[in-house]
Amino acid sequence: MRAMRYLPAESPVWAVETVAGSPGAQFLAGGTNLVDHLKLGVTAPELLVDISRLPLDQVEQYDDGAGLRIGANVRNSDLAAHPLVRSRMPAVARALLSGASGQIRNQATTAGNLLQRTRCVYFQDVTTPCNKREPGSGCSALEGYGRYNAVLGASAACVTTHPSDLAVALAALDATVVVLGTEGERRVPFADLHRLPGDDPSVDTTLGDGELITSVEVPVSRASERSTYRKVRDRASFAFALVSVAAAVELDGPVVRDVRIAWGGVAHRPWRARLAEAALVGRELTEDAVRSAVDEELADAETTAQTAYKVPMLRNTTALTLTRLAEEETR
Amino acid sequence: MDAHISLTVDGTERSLDVDTRTTLLDALRERLAVTSPKKGCDHGQCGSCTVLLDGRRHLTCLTLAVAHDGAEVVTAAGLADDGLHPVQQAFLDHDGYQCGYCTPGQVCSAVGMLDEAKQGHPSHVTDDLVGDVDLDDDEIRERMSGNLCRCGAYPGILAAIREAATA
Ligand SMILES: Cc1cc2nc3c(=O)[nH]c(=O)nc-3n(C[C@H](O)[C@H](O)[C@H](O)COP(=O)(O)OP(=O)(O)OC[C@H]3O[C@@H](n4cnc5c(N)ncnc54)[C@H](O)[C@@H]3O)c2cc1C
Ligand code: FES
Ligand code: FES
């Protein structure tokens, strides 16, 4: 590990000003991803600015209960246990609870979770080529171990997926990310936070130099209250998703008034299945309707022998998740 | 670059200079000779380095010592007062280990987990997110999934925690 300086952040503005313009500087939050990467040699910052003690640790309602503003430093365990998250946006609680372990959730922060980097084995193994870690070196996952690879939105330069569970739930619920930069604050719709790899997979997000996430706002709606998260993995606990589904629905009798579907384990960013949603709105919510809606979304999917399983898995998991939600609604 | 930090470890105030790269686990084991937390994977995947950090169960391998200046660390060794902690006693009574390497982490994790359950925190297997927590075997298994046991002493670990939960 390279020698580095460590500075506790004095304020959000101070943190931004210290990191902006210094390519060797990085924010440190819970450290569960960054400290791992320091050890693996995936990254070698010259300066760590520790933001973990900044008072960005509140969950509060905004606009008379229109939604919840979640501070960037709220720990994953605290967010999952928050009464309003459990009752008004269960998909968020369920996504968090399906991730990592109890210890890691006590340490990991909201912003750190969203900005964690891929778990691709080649990204984490510095002895192998990886365009995300070392631009231009090639992509080992194209020909190598590819069980977790993307089936939508990948490029010749990178075929990996985004590992966060929370991000999938926030994509479904139309969250907004509040970001502080040297020019002040800006608000980023969740769908615009993460990017597809294109020819520059080294960049995961649209955040600018030194930009700090200060909070995430999640609107409450009838759909968010009828939402959930289902994760399919190789073992029952403490594993990353093969695929996952965040879903939310509002019905009018048997007919879909509002539906949100986002997928994890599918692309370089959480994948909002807008084509599938459009195919379902105004229709009766049946298992068959969901299956054909999913097939519309997956029309452009590109699979290999190692990832072909994801197509039926997405179809089945999305159908199960949405029909169960509909049963709850009509119960 | 070195930094000066203070920690309270198992009730004793300790001060030391650490290289900023030192993890909390290495600071405890290599610098302070506190060897109760164990290094298993060193990457957050096994739970053997678990302690109670400022009252909550926490890994020590994926965190820098310098980030915890002023923190209170309780290791499994520090849980015993006059007699053993009830969770420690339950591990003895139910053979919750074989080689014992994962045990300090299991014990700290169990203590932290029982406290989370007492506060009503749900888990991945909780059906009703807003209901009360009933720590049945599935709940205990899920909540303890961050602690691996290479010897496979899980039946004893589960029995020990089940008893401690109902005590
Ligand atoms: C064994 C293991 C299993 C895991 N399993 C899962 C899983 O199943 N599902 C899942 O979703 N995750 C899983 N994780 C990942 C874990 O959730 C993330 O590591 C964690 O959420 C990162 O949060 P942190 O606060 O520790 O971030 P850090 O490690 O401190 O930071 C991560 C990145 O975010 C940046 N950053 C942090 N905060 C800000 C901010 N406010 N503004 C701008 N940049 C910021 C940092 O600079 C860094 O680049 C697992 C991790 C481990 C080690
Ligand atoms: S040594 Fe910390 S989790 Fe394995
Ligand atoms: S008792 Fe040997 S690893 Fe658990």
mmCIF file with all atom_site columns, C-alpha atoms in Angstrom, chain A residues 59-207:
data_model
loop_
_atom_site.group_PDB
_atom_site.id
_atom_site.type_symbol
_atom_site.label_atom_id
_atom_site.label_alt_id
_atom_site.label_comp_id
_atom_site.label_asym_id
_atom_site.label_entity_id
_atom_site.label_seq_id
_atom_site.pdbx_PDB_ins_code
_atom_site.Cartn_x
_atom_site.Cartn_y
_atom_site.Cartn_z
_atom_site.occupancy
_atom_site.B_iso_or_equiv
_atom_site.pdbx_formal_charge
_atom_site.auth_seq_id
_atom_site.auth_comp_id
_atom_site.auth_asym_id
_atom_site.auth_atom_id
_atom_site.pdbx_PDB_model_num
ATOM 1   C CA . VAL A 1 59  ? -32.979 10.836  7.886   1.00 0.00 ? 59  VAL A CA 1
ATOM 2   C CA . GLU A 1 60  ? -35.651 13.532  7.725   1.00 0.00 ? 60  GLU A CA 1
ATOM 3   C CA . GLN A 1 61  ? -38.913 14.214  5.956   1.00 0.00 ? 61  GLN A CA 1
ATOM 4   C CA . TYR A 1 62  ? -39.057 17.042  3.429   1.00 0.00 ? 62  TYR A CA 1
ATOM 5   C CA . ASP A 1 63  ? -41.991 19.022  2.024   1.00 0.00 ? 63  ASP A CA 1
ATOM 6   C CA . ASP A 1 64  ? -44.476 17.870  4.661   1.00 0.00 ? 64  ASP A CA 1
ATOM 7   C CA . GLY A 1 65  ? -43.791 14.189  4.186   1.00 0.00 ? 65  GLY A CA 1
ATOM 8   C CA . ALA A 1 66  ? -43.488 14.208  0.375   1.00 0.00 ? 66  ALA A CA 1
ATOM 9   C CA . GLY A 1 67  ? -40.356 12.152  0.822   1.00 0.00 ? 67  GLY A CA 1
ATOM 10  C CA . LEU A 1 68  ? -37.320 11.283  2.889   1.00 0.00 ? 68  LEU A CA 1
ATOM 11  C CA . ARG A 1 69  ? -33.979 13.075  2.741   1.00 0.00 ? 69  ARG A CA 1
ATOM 12  C CA . ILE A 1 70  ? -31.250 10.605  3.632   1.00 0.00 ? 70  ILE A CA 1
ATOM 13  C CA . GLY A 1 71  ? -27.869 11.977  4.675   1.00 0.00 ? 71  GLY A CA 1
ATOM 14  C CA . ALA A 1 72  ? -24.856 10.626  2.773   1.00 0.00 ? 72  ALA A CA 1
ATOM 15  C CA . ASN A 1 73  ? -23.341 9.211   5.981   1.00 0.00 ? 73  ASN A CA 1
ATOM 16  C CA . VAL A 1 74  ? -26.417 7.379   7.266   1.00 0.00 ? 74  VAL A CA 1
ATOM 17  C CA . ARG A 1 75  ? -25.228 3.827   7.851   1.00 0.00 ? 75  ARG A CA 1
ATOM 18  C CA . ASN A 1 76  ? -26.888 1.090   5.830   1.00 0.00 ? 76  ASN A CA 1
ATOM 19  C CA . SER A 1 77  ? -28.136 -0.627  9.023   1.00 0.00 ? 77  SER A CA 1
ATOM 20  C CA . ASP A 1 78  ? -29.661 2.569   10.421  1.00 0.00 ? 78  ASP A CA 1
ATOM 21  C CA . LEU A 1 79  ? -31.392 3.348   7.152   1.00 0.00 ? 79  LEU A CA 1
ATOM 22  C CA . ALA A 1 80  ? -32.849 -0.152  6.889   1.00 0.00 ? 80  ALA A CA 1
ATOM 23  C CA . ALA A 1 81  ? -34.119 0.076   10.481  1.00 0.00 ? 81  ALA A CA 1
ATOM 24  C CA . HIS A 1 82  ? -35.679 3.527   10.113  1.00 0.00 ? 82  HIS A CA 1
ATOM 25  C CA . PRO A 1 83  ? -39.441 3.280   10.771  1.00 0.00 ? 83  PRO A CA 1
ATOM 26  C CA . LEU A 1 84  ? -40.403 5.488   7.808   1.00 0.00 ? 84  LEU A CA 1
ATOM 27  C CA . VAL A 1 85  ? -38.153 3.587   5.426   1.00 0.00 ? 85  VAL A CA 1
ATOM 28  C CA . ARG A 1 86  ? -39.690 0.305   6.552   1.00 0.00 ? 86  ARG A CA 1
ATOM 29  C CA . SER A 1 87  ? -43.267 1.532   6.223   1.00 0.00 ? 87  SER A CA 1
ATOM 30  C CA . ARG A 1 88  ? -43.142 4.029   3.324   1.00 0.00 ? 88  ARG A CA 1
ATOM 31  C CA . MET A 1 89  ? -40.444 2.540   1.065   1.00 0.00 ? 89  MET A CA 1
ATOM 32  C CA . PRO A 1 90  ? -39.948 -1.139  1.919   1.00 0.00 ? 90  PRO A CA 1
ATOM 33  C CA . ALA A 1 91  ? -37.931 -1.725  -1.279  1.00 0.00 ? 91  ALA A CA 1
ATOM 34  C CA . VAL A 1 92  ? -35.151 0.417   0.213   1.00 0.00 ? 92  VAL A CA 1
ATOM 35  C CA . ALA A 1 93  ? -35.135 -1.471  3.516   1.00 0.00 ? 93  ALA A CA 1
ATOM 36  C CA . ARG A 1 94  ? -35.266 -4.853  1.777   1.00 0.00 ? 94  ARG A CA 1
ATOM 37  C CA . ALA A 1 95  ? -32.475 -3.957  -0.648  1.00 0.00 ? 95  ALA A CA 1
ATOM 38  C CA . LEU A 1 96  ? -30.214 -2.861  2.194   1.00 0.00 ? 96  LEU A CA 1
ATOM 39  C CA . LEU A 1 97  ? -31.008 -5.905  4.324   1.00 0.00 ? 97  LEU A CA 1
ATOM 40  C CA . SER A 1 98  ? -30.165 -8.233  1.439   1.00 0.00 ? 98  SER A CA 1
ATOM 41  C CA . GLY A 1 99  ? -26.698 -6.700  1.102   1.00 0.00 ? 99  GLY A CA 1
ATOM 42  C CA . ALA A 1 100 ? -23.406 -7.625  2.738   1.00 0.00 ? 100 ALA A CA 1
ATOM 43  C CA . SER A 1 101 ? -23.472 -8.607  6.462   1.00 0.00 ? 101 SER A CA 1
ATOM 44  C CA . GLY A 1 102 ? -24.683 -7.088  9.720   1.00 0.00 ? 102 GLY A CA 1
ATOM 45  C CA . GLN A 1 103 ? -21.197 -5.826  10.542  1.00 0.00 ? 103 GLN A CA 1
ATOM 46  C CA . ILE A 1 104 ? -20.635 -4.302  7.112   1.00 0.00 ? 104 ILE A CA 1
ATOM 47  C CA . ARG A 1 105 ? -24.036 -2.606  7.150   1.00 0.00 ? 105 ARG A CA 1
ATOM 48  C CA . ASN A 1 106 ? -23.121 -0.955  10.463  1.00 0.00 ? 106 ASN A CA 1
ATOM 49  C CA . GLN A 1 107 ? -20.075 0.543   8.764   1.00 0.00 ? 107 GLN A CA 1
ATOM 50  C CA . ALA A 1 108 ? -21.166 1.222   5.170   1.00 0.00 ? 108 ALA A CA 1
ATOM 51  C CA . THR A 1 109 ? -22.727 4.573   4.313   1.00 0.00 ? 109 THR A CA 1
ATOM 52  C CA . THR A 1 110 ? -25.510 5.550   1.920   1.00 0.00 ? 110 THR A CA 1
ATOM 53  C CA . ALA A 1 111 ? -23.236 7.430   -0.498  1.00 0.00 ? 111 ALA A CA 1
ATOM 54  C CA . GLY A 1 112 ? -20.430 4.890   -0.226  1.00 0.00 ? 112 GLY A CA 1
ATOM 55  C CA . ASN A 1 113 ? -22.857 2.132   -1.091  1.00 0.00 ? 113 ASN A CA 1
ATOM 56  C CA . LEU A 1 114 ? -23.960 3.919   -4.264  1.00 0.00 ? 114 LEU A CA 1
ATOM 57  C CA . LEU A 1 115 ? -20.365 4.661   -5.262  1.00 0.00 ? 115 LEU A CA 1
ATOM 58  C CA . GLN A 1 116 ? -18.896 1.226   -4.507  1.00 0.00 ? 116 GLN A CA 1
ATOM 59  C CA . ARG A 1 117 ? -17.035 -0.147  -7.478  1.00 0.00 ? 117 ARG A CA 1
ATOM 60  C CA . THR A 1 118 ? -17.575 -3.347  -9.409  1.00 0.00 ? 118 THR A CA 1
ATOM 61  C CA . ARG A 1 119 ? -16.872 -6.738  -7.845  1.00 0.00 ? 119 ARG A CA 1
ATOM 62  C CA . CYS A 1 120 ? -15.603 -8.110  -11.185 1.00 0.00 ? 120 CYS A CA 1
ATOM 63  C CA . VAL A 1 121 ? -12.805 -10.527 -10.246 1.00 0.00 ? 121 VAL A CA 1
ATOM 64  C CA . TYR A 1 122 ? -10.498 -8.993  -12.857 1.00 0.00 ? 122 TYR A CA 1
ATOM 65  C CA . PHE A 1 123 ? -11.049 -5.451  -11.597 1.00 0.00 ? 123 PHE A CA 1
ATOM 66  C CA . GLN A 1 124 ? -9.980  -6.641  -8.161  1.00 0.00 ? 124 GLN A CA 1
ATOM 67  C CA . ASP A 1 125 ? -6.979  -8.658  -9.410  1.00 0.00 ? 125 ASP A CA 1
ATOM 68  C CA . VAL A 1 126 ? -4.250  -6.211  -10.406 1.00 0.00 ? 126 VAL A CA 1
ATOM 69  C CA . THR A 1 127 ? -2.294  -8.927  -12.232 1.00 0.00 ? 127 THR A CA 1
ATOM 70  C CA . THR A 1 128 ? -4.955  -9.099  -14.968 1.00 0.00 ? 128 THR A CA 1
ATOM 71  C CA . PRO A 1 129 ? -5.953  -6.635  -17.708 1.00 0.00 ? 129 PRO A CA 1
ATOM 72  C CA . CYS A 1 130 ? -9.017  -4.506  -16.886 1.00 0.00 ? 130 CYS A CA 1
ATOM 73  C CA . ASN A 1 131 ? -10.101 -1.356  -18.723 1.00 0.00 ? 131 ASN A CA 1
ATOM 74  C CA . LYS A 1 132 ? -11.919 -0.046  -15.677 1.00 0.00 ? 132 LYS A CA 1
ATOM 75  C CA . ARG A 1 133 ? -8.858  -0.240  -13.453 1.00 0.00 ? 133 ARG A CA 1
ATOM 76  C CA . GLU A 1 134 ? -6.258  0.451   -16.130 1.00 0.00 ? 134 GLU A CA 1
ATOM 77  C CA . PRO A 1 135 ? -7.737  2.104   -19.240 1.00 0.00 ? 135 PRO A CA 1
ATOM 78  C CA . GLY A 1 136 ? -6.532  0.517   -22.457 1.00 0.00 ? 136 GLY A CA 1
ATOM 79  C CA . SER A 1 137 ? -5.283  -2.705  -20.876 1.00 0.00 ? 137 SER A CA 1
ATOM 80  C CA . GLY A 1 138 ? -8.191  -4.800  -22.168 1.00 0.00 ? 138 GLY A CA 1
ATOM 81  C CA . CYS A 1 139 ? -11.136 -6.641  -20.625 1.00 0.00 ? 139 CYS A CA 1
ATOM 82  C CA . SER A 1 140 ? -10.385 -10.046 -19.127 1.00 0.00 ? 140 SER A CA 1
ATOM 83  C CA . ALA A 1 141 ? -14.054 -10.779 -18.442 1.00 0.00 ? 141 ALA A CA 1
ATOM 84  C CA . LEU A 1 142 ? -14.901 -10.933 -22.166 1.00 0.00 ? 142 LEU A CA 1
ATOM 85  C CA . GLU A 1 143 ? -13.278 -14.329 -22.475 1.00 0.00 ? 143 GLU A CA 1
ATOM 86  C CA . GLY A 1 144 ? -12.836 -15.284 -18.831 1.00 0.00 ? 144 GLY A CA 1
ATOM 87  C CA . TYR A 1 145 ? -15.125 -15.869 -15.858 1.00 0.00 ? 145 TYR A CA 1
ATOM 88  C CA . GLY A 1 146 ? -18.364 -14.218 -16.855 1.00 0.00 ? 146 GLY A CA 1
ATOM 89  C CA . ARG A 1 147 ? -21.172 -15.479 -14.667 1.00 0.00 ? 147 ARG A CA 1
ATOM 90  C CA . TYR A 1 148 ? -21.831 -12.004 -13.218 1.00 0.00 ? 148 TYR A CA 1
ATOM 91  C CA . ASN A 1 149 ? -21.406 -10.144 -16.519 1.00 0.00 ? 149 ASN A CA 1
ATOM 92  C CA . ALA A 1 150 ? -23.917 -7.663  -17.930 1.00 0.00 ? 150 ALA A CA 1
ATOM 93  C CA . VAL A 1 151 ? -26.598 -8.574  -20.466 1.00 0.00 ? 151 VAL A CA 1
ATOM 94  C CA . LEU A 1 152 ? -27.725 -5.023  -21.263 1.00 0.00 ? 152 LEU A CA 1
ATOM 95  C CA . GLY A 1 153 ? -25.781 -1.848  -22.073 1.00 0.00 ? 153 GLY A CA 1
ATOM 96  C CA . ALA A 1 154 ? -22.322 -3.422  -22.090 1.00 0.00 ? 154 ALA A CA 1
ATOM 97  C CA . SER A 1 155 ? -19.540 -2.423  -24.475 1.00 0.00 ? 155 SER A CA 1
ATOM 98  C CA . ALA A 1 156 ? -16.501 -4.048  -26.056 1.00 0.00 ? 156 ALA A CA 1
ATOM 99  C CA . ALA A 1 157 ? -14.439 -2.291  -23.378 1.00 0.00 ? 157 ALA A CA 1
ATOM 100 C CA . CYS A 1 158 ? -16.335 -3.505  -20.296 1.00 0.00 ? 158 CYS A CA 1
ATOM 101 C CA . VAL A 1 159 ? -19.011 -6.082  -19.539 1.00 0.00 ? 159 VAL A CA 1
ATOM 102 C CA . THR A 1 160 ? -19.288 -5.757  -15.779 1.00 0.00 ? 160 THR A CA 1
ATOM 103 C CA . THR A 1 161 ? -22.315 -4.993  -13.595 1.00 0.00 ? 161 THR A CA 1
ATOM 104 C CA . HIS A 1 162 ? -22.917 -2.557  -10.750 1.00 0.00 ? 162 HIS A CA 1
ATOM 105 C CA . PRO A 1 163 ? -22.933 -4.414  -7.416  1.00 0.00 ? 163 PRO A CA 1
ATOM 106 C CA . SER A 1 164 ? -25.099 -2.190  -5.191  1.00 0.00 ? 164 SER A CA 1
ATOM 107 C CA . ASP A 1 165 ? -28.501 -3.436  -4.033  1.00 0.00 ? 165 ASP A CA 1
ATOM 108 C CA . LEU A 1 166 ? -29.537 -0.062  -2.605  1.00 0.00 ? 166 LEU A CA 1
ATOM 109 C CA . ALA A 1 167 ? -28.908 1.621   -5.968  1.00 0.00 ? 167 ALA A CA 1
ATOM 110 C CA . VAL A 1 168 ? -31.445 -0.658  -7.657  1.00 0.00 ? 168 VAL A CA 1
ATOM 111 C CA . ALA A 1 169 ? -34.163 0.270   -5.159  1.00 0.00 ? 169 ALA A CA 1
ATOM 112 C CA . LEU A 1 170 ? -33.385 3.992   -5.474  1.00 0.00 ? 170 LEU A CA 1
ATOM 113 C CA . ALA A 1 171 ? -33.494 3.743   -9.273  1.00 0.00 ? 171 ALA A CA 1
ATOM 114 C CA . ALA A 1 172 ? -36.980 2.256   -9.053  1.00 0.00 ? 172 ALA A CA 1
ATOM 115 C CA . LEU A 1 173 ? -38.215 4.937   -6.645  1.00 0.00 ? 173 LEU A CA 1
ATOM 116 C CA . ASP A 1 174 ? -36.978 7.939   -8.682  1.00 0.00 ? 174 ASP A CA 1
ATOM 117 C CA . ALA A 1 175 ? -34.586 9.257   -6.057  1.00 0.00 ? 175 ALA A CA 1
ATOM 118 C CA . THR A 1 176 ? -32.596 12.467  -6.468  1.00 0.00 ? 176 THR A CA 1
ATOM 119 C CA . VAL A 1 177 ? -28.951 12.732  -5.457  1.00 0.00 ? 177 VAL A CA 1
ATOM 120 C CA . VAL A 1 178 ? -27.876 16.022  -3.887  1.00 0.00 ? 178 VAL A CA 1
ATOM 121 C CA . VAL A 1 179 ? -24.290 16.852  -4.754  1.00 0.00 ? 179 VAL A CA 1
ATOM 122 C CA . LEU A 1 180 ? -21.926 19.574  -3.543  1.00 0.00 ? 180 LEU A CA 1
ATOM 123 C CA . GLY A 1 181 ? -19.170 20.808  -5.860  1.00 0.00 ? 181 GLY A CA 1
ATOM 124 C CA . THR A 1 182 ? -16.846 23.780  -6.062  1.00 0.00 ? 182 THR A CA 1
ATOM 125 C CA . GLU A 1 183 ? -19.614 25.713  -7.861  1.00 0.00 ? 183 GLU A CA 1
ATOM 126 C CA . GLY A 1 184 ? -22.209 24.917  -5.212  1.00 0.00 ? 184 GLY A CA 1
ATOM 127 C CA . GLU A 1 185 ? -25.012 22.402  -4.990  1.00 0.00 ? 185 GLU A CA 1
ATOM 128 C CA . ARG A 1 186 ? -26.706 20.526  -7.816  1.00 0.00 ? 186 ARG A CA 1
ATOM 129 C CA . ARG A 1 187 ? -29.394 17.856  -7.943  1.00 0.00 ? 187 ARG A CA 1
ATOM 130 C CA . VAL A 1 188 ? -28.923 14.725  -10.011 1.00 0.00 ? 188 VAL A CA 1
ATOM 131 C CA . PRO A 1 189 ? -31.869 12.499  -10.964 1.00 0.00 ? 189 PRO A CA 1
ATOM 132 C CA . PHE A 1 190 ? -30.922 8.991   -9.863  1.00 0.00 ? 190 PHE A CA 1
ATOM 133 C CA . ALA A 1 191 ? -31.084 7.666   -13.423 1.00 0.00 ? 191 ALA A CA 1
ATOM 134 C CA . ASP A 1 192 ? -28.290 10.078  -14.374 1.00 0.00 ? 192 ASP A CA 1
ATOM 135 C CA . LEU A 1 193 ? -25.891 9.206   -11.528 1.00 0.00 ? 193 LEU A CA 1
ATOM 136 C CA . HIS A 1 194 ? -24.359 6.009   -12.919 1.00 0.00 ? 194 HIS A CA 1
ATOM 137 C CA . ARG A 1 195 ? -23.228 5.665   -16.521 1.00 0.00 ? 195 ARG A CA 1
ATOM 138 C CA . LEU A 1 196 ? -22.852 2.901   -19.068 1.00 0.00 ? 196 LEU A CA 1
ATOM 139 C CA . PRO A 1 197 ? -19.269 1.870   -19.837 1.00 0.00 ? 197 PRO A CA 1
ATOM 140 C CA . GLY A 1 198 ? -19.026 2.958   -23.493 1.00 0.00 ? 198 GLY A CA 1
ATOM 141 C CA . ASP A 1 199 ? -15.377 3.338   -24.404 1.00 0.00 ? 199 ASP A CA 1
ATOM 142 C CA . ASP A 1 200 ? -14.409 4.692   -20.980 1.00 0.00 ? 200 ASP A CA 1
ATOM 143 C CA . PRO A 1 201 ? -15.358 2.199   -18.274 1.00 0.00 ? 201 PRO A CA 1
ATOM 144 C CA . SER A 1 202 ? -12.890 3.753   -15.832 1.00 0.00 ? 202 SER A CA 1
ATOM 145 C CA . VAL A 1 203 ? -15.597 6.305   -15.006 1.00 0.00 ? 203 VAL A CA 1
ATOM 146 C CA . ASP A 1 204 ? -18.544 4.850   -13.063 1.00 0.00 ? 204 ASP A CA 1
ATOM 147 C CA . THR A 1 205 ? -20.628 7.967   -12.521 1.00 0.00 ? 205 THR A CA 1
ATOM 148 C CA . THR A 1 206 ? -21.378 11.455  -13.796 1.00 0.00 ? 206 THR A CA 1
ATOM 149 C CA . LEU A 1 207 ? -19.977 13.112  -10.662 1.00 0.00 ? 207 LEU A CA 1
#
